[in-house]
Backbone as JSON Lines, residues from 0, in Angstrom:
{"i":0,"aa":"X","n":[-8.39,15.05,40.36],"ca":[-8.8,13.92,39.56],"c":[-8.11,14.01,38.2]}
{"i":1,"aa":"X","n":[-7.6,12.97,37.7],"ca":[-6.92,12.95,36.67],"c":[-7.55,12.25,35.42]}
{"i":2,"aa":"X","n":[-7.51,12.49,34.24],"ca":[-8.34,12.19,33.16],"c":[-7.34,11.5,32.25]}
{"i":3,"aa":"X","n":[-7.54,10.11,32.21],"ca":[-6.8,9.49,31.86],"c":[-7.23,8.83,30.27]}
{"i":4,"aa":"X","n":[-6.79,9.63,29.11],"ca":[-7.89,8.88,27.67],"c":[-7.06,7.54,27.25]}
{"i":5,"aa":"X","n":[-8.53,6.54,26.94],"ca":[-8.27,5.03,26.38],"c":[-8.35,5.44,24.9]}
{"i":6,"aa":"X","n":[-7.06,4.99,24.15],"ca":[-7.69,4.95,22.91],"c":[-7.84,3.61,21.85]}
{"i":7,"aa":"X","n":[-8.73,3.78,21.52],"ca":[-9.39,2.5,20.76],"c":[-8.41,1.91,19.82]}
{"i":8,"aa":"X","n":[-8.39,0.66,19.4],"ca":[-7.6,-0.08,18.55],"c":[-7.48,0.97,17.22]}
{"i":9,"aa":"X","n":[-8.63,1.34,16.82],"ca":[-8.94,1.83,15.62],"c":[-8.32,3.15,15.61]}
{"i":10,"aa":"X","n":[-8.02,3.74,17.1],"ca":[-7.36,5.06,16.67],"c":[-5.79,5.13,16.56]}
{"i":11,"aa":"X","n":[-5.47,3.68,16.95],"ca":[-3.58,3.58,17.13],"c":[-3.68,3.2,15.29]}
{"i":12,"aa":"X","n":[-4.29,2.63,14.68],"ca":[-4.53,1.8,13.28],"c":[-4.74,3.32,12.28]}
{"i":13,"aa":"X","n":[-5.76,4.22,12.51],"ca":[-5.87,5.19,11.98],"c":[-4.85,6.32,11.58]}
{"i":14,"aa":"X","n":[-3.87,6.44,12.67],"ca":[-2.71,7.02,12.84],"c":[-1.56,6.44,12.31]}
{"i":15,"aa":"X","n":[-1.62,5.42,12.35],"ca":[-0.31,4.44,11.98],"c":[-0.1,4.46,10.51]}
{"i":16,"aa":"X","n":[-1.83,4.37,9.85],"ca":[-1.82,4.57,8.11],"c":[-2.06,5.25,7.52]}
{"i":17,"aa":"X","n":[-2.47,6.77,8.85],"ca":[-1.82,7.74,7.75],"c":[-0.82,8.34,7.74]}
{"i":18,"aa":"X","n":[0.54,8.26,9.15],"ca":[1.46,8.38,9.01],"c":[2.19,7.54,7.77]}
{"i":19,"aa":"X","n":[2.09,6.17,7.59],"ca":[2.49,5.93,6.56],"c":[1.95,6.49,5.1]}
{"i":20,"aa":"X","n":[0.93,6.8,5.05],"ca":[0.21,7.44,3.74],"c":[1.19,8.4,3.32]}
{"i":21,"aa":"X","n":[1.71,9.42,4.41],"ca":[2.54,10.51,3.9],"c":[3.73,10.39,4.05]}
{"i":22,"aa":"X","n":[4.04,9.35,4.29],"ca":[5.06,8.98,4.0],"c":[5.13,8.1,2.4]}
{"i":23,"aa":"X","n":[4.7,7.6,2.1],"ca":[4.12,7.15,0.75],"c":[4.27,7.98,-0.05]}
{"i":24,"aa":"X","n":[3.35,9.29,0.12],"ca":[3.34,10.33,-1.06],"c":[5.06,11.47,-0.79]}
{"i":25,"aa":"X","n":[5.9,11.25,0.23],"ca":[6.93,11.68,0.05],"c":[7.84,11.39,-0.68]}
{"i":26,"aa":"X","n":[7.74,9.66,-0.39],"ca":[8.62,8.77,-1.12],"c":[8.06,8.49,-2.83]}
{"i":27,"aa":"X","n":[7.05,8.99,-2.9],"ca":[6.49,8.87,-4.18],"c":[7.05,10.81,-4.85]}
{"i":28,"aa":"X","n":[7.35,11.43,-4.19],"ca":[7.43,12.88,-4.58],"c":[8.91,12.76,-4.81]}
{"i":29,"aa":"X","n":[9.88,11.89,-4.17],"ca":[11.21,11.56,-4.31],"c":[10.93,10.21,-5.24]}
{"i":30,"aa":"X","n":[10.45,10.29,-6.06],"ca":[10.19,8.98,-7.55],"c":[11.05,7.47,-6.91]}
{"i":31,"aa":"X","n":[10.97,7.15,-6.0],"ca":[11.29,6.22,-5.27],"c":[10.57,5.09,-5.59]}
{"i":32,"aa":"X","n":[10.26,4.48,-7.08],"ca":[9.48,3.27,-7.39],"c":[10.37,1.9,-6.92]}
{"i":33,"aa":"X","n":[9.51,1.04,-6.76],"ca":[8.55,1.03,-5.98],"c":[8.22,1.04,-4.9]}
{"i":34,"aa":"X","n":[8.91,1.74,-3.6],"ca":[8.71,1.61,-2.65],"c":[7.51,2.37,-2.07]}
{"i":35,"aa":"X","n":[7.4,3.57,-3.14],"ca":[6.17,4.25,-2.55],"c":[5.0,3.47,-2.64]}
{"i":36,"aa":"X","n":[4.85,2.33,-3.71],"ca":[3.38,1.57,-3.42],"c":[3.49,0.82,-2.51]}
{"i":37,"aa":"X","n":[4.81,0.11,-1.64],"ca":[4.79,-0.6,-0.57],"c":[3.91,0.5,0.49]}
{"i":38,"aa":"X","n":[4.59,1.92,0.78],"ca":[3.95,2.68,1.72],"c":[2.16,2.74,1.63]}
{"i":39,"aa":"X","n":[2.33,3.05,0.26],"ca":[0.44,3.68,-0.04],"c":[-0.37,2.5,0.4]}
{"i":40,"aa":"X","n":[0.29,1.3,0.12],"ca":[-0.43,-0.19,0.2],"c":[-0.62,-0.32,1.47]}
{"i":41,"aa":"X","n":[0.16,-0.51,2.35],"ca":[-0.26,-0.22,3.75],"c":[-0.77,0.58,4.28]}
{"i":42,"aa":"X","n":[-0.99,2.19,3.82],"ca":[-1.56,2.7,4.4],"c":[-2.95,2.73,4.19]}
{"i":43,"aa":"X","n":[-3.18,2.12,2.55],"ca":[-4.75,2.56,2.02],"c":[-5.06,1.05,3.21]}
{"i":44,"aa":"X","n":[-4.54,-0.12,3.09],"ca":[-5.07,-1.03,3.69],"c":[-5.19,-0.79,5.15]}
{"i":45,"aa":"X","n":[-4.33,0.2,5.89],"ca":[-4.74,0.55,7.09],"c":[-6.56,0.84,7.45]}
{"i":46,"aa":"X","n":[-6.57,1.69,6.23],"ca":[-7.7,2.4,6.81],"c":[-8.9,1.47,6.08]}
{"i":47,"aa":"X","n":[-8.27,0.64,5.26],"ca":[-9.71,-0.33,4.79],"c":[-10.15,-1.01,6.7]}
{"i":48,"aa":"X","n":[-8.65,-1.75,7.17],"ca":[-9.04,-2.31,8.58],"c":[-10.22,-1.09,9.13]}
{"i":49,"aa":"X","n":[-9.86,0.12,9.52],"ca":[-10.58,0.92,9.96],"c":[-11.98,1.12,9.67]}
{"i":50,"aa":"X","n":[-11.75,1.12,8.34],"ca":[-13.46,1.15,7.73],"c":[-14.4,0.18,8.28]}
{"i":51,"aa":"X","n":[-13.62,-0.92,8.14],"ca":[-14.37,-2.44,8.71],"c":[-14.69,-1.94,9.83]}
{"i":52,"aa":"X","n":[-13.62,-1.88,10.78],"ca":[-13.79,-1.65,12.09],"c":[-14.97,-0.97,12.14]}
{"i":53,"aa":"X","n":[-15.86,0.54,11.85],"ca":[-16.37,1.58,12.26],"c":[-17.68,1.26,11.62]}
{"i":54,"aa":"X","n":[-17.71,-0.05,10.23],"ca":[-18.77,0.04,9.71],"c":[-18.79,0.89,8.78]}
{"i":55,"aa":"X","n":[-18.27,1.76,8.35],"ca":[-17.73,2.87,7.28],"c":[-17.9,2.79,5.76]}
{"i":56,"aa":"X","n":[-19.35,2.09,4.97],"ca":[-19.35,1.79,3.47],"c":[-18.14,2.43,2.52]}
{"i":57,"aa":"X","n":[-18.43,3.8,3.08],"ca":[-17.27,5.07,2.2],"c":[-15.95,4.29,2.34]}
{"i":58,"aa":"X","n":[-15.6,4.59,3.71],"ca":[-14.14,4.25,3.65],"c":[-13.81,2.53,3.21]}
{"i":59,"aa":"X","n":[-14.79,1.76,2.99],"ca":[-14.75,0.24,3.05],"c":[-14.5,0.33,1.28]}
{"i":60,"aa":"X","n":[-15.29,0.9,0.68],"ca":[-15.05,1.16,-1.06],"c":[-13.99,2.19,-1.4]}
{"i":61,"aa":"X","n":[-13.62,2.97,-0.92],"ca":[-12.84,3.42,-1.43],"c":[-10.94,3.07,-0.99]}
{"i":62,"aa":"X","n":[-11.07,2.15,-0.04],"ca":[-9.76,1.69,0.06],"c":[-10.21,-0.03,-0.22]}
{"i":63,"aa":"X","n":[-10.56,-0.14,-0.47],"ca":[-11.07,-1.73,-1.12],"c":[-10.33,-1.17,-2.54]}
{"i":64,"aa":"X","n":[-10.76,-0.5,-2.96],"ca":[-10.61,-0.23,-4.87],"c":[-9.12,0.01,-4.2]}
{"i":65,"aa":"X","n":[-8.6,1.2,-3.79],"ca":[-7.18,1.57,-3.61],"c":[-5.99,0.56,-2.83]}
{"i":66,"aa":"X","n":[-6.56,-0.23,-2.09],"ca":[-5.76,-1.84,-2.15],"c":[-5.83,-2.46,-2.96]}
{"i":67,"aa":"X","n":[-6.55,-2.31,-3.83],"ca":[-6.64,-4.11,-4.81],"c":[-5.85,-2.96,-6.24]}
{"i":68,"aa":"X","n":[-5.91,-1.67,-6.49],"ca":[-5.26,-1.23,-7.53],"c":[-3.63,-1.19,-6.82]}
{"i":69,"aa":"X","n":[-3.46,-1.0,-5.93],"ca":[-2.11,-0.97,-5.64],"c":[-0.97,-2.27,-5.48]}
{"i":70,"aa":"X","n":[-2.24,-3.34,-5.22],"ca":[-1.74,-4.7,-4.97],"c":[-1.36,-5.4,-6.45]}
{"i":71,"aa":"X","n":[-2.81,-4.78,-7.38],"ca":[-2.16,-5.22,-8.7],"c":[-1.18,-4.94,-9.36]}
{"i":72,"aa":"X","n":[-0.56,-3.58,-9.08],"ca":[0.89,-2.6,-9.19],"c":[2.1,-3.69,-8.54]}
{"i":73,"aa":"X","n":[1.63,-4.03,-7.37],"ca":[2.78,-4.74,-6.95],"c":[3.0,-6.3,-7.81]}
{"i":74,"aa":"X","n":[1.89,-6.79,-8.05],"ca":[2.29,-8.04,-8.6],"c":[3.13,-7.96,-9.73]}
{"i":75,"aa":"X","n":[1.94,-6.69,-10.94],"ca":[3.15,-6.37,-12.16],"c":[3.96,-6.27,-11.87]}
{"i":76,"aa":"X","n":[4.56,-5.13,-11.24],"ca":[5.77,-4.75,-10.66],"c":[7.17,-5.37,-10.83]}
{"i":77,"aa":"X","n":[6.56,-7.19,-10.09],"ca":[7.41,-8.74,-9.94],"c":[7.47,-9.42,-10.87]}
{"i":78,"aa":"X","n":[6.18,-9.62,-11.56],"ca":[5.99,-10.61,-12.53],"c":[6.63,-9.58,-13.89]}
{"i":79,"aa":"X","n":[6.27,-8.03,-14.4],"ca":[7.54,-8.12,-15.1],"c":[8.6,-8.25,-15.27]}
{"i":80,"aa":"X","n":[9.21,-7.55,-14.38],"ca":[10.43,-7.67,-13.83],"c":[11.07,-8.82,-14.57]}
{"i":81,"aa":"X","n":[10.31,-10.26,-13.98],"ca":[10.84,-11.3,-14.08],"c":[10.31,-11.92,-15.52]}
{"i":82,"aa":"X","n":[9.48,-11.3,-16.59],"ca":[9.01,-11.41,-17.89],"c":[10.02,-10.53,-18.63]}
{"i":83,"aa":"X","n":[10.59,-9.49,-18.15],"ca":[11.03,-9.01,-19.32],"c":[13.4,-9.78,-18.89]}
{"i":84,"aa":"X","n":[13.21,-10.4,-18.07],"ca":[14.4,-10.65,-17.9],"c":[14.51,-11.98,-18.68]}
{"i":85,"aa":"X","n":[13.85,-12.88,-18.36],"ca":[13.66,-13.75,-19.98],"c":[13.29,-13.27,-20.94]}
{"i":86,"aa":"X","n":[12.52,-12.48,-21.52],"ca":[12.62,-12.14,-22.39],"c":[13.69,-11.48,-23.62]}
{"i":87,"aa":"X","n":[14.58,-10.75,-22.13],"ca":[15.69,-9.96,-22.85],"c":[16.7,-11.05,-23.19]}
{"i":88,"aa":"X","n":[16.99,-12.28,-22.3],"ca":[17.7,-13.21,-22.33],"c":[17.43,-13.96,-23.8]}
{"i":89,"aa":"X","n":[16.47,-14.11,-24.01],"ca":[15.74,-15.31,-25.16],"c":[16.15,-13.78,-26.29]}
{"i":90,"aa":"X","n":[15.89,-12.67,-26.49],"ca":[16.2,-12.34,-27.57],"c":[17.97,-11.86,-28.09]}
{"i":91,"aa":"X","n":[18.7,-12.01,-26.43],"ca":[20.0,-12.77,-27.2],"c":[20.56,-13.26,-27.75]}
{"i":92,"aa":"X","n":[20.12,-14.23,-27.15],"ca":[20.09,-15.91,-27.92],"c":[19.25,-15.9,-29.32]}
{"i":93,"aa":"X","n":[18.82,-15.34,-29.63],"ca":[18.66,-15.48,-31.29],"c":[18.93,-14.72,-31.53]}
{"i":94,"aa":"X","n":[19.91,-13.26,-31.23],"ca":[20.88,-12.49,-31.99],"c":[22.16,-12.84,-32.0]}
């Protein structure tokens, strides 16, 4: 008889973000901005899915806070980017 294991949505999802997690903190250990918050962002949001999934308060708050701080990283990230490139432009132009 052969024992054949099913594994749950939640355990292909679990694996998936924290392989990316450490991959995140590699690419973050190689100062690789910003790509390491692309990694961390997916992975913290992996495991928020998970939390949901399991019912998990812990894991539901503490990657709730660590998506929405990483997501706000990404917006700055763009929106300076693109604030300080007019900006540098406009203080040309009046030098």
């Amino acid at each position: 008889m052969v024992h054949e294991k099913v594994f749950s949505l939640s355990w292909y999802i679990k694996w998936f973000a924290s392989i990316v997690l450490i991959m995140g903190a590699g690419v973050t250990a190689l100062d690789m901005y910003p790509y390491n918050m692309y990694f961390q962002f997916v992975g913290v949001s992996g495991w928020l899915i998970v939390g949901i999934m399991w019912k998990d308060w812990a894991l539901i708050v503490v990657n709730s806070i660590g998506s929405l701080i990483l997501l706000v990283g990404i917006i700055h990230y763009f929106t300076t980017e693109w604030y300080l490139t007019i900006y540098n432009t406009y203080i040309e132009v009046i030098l």
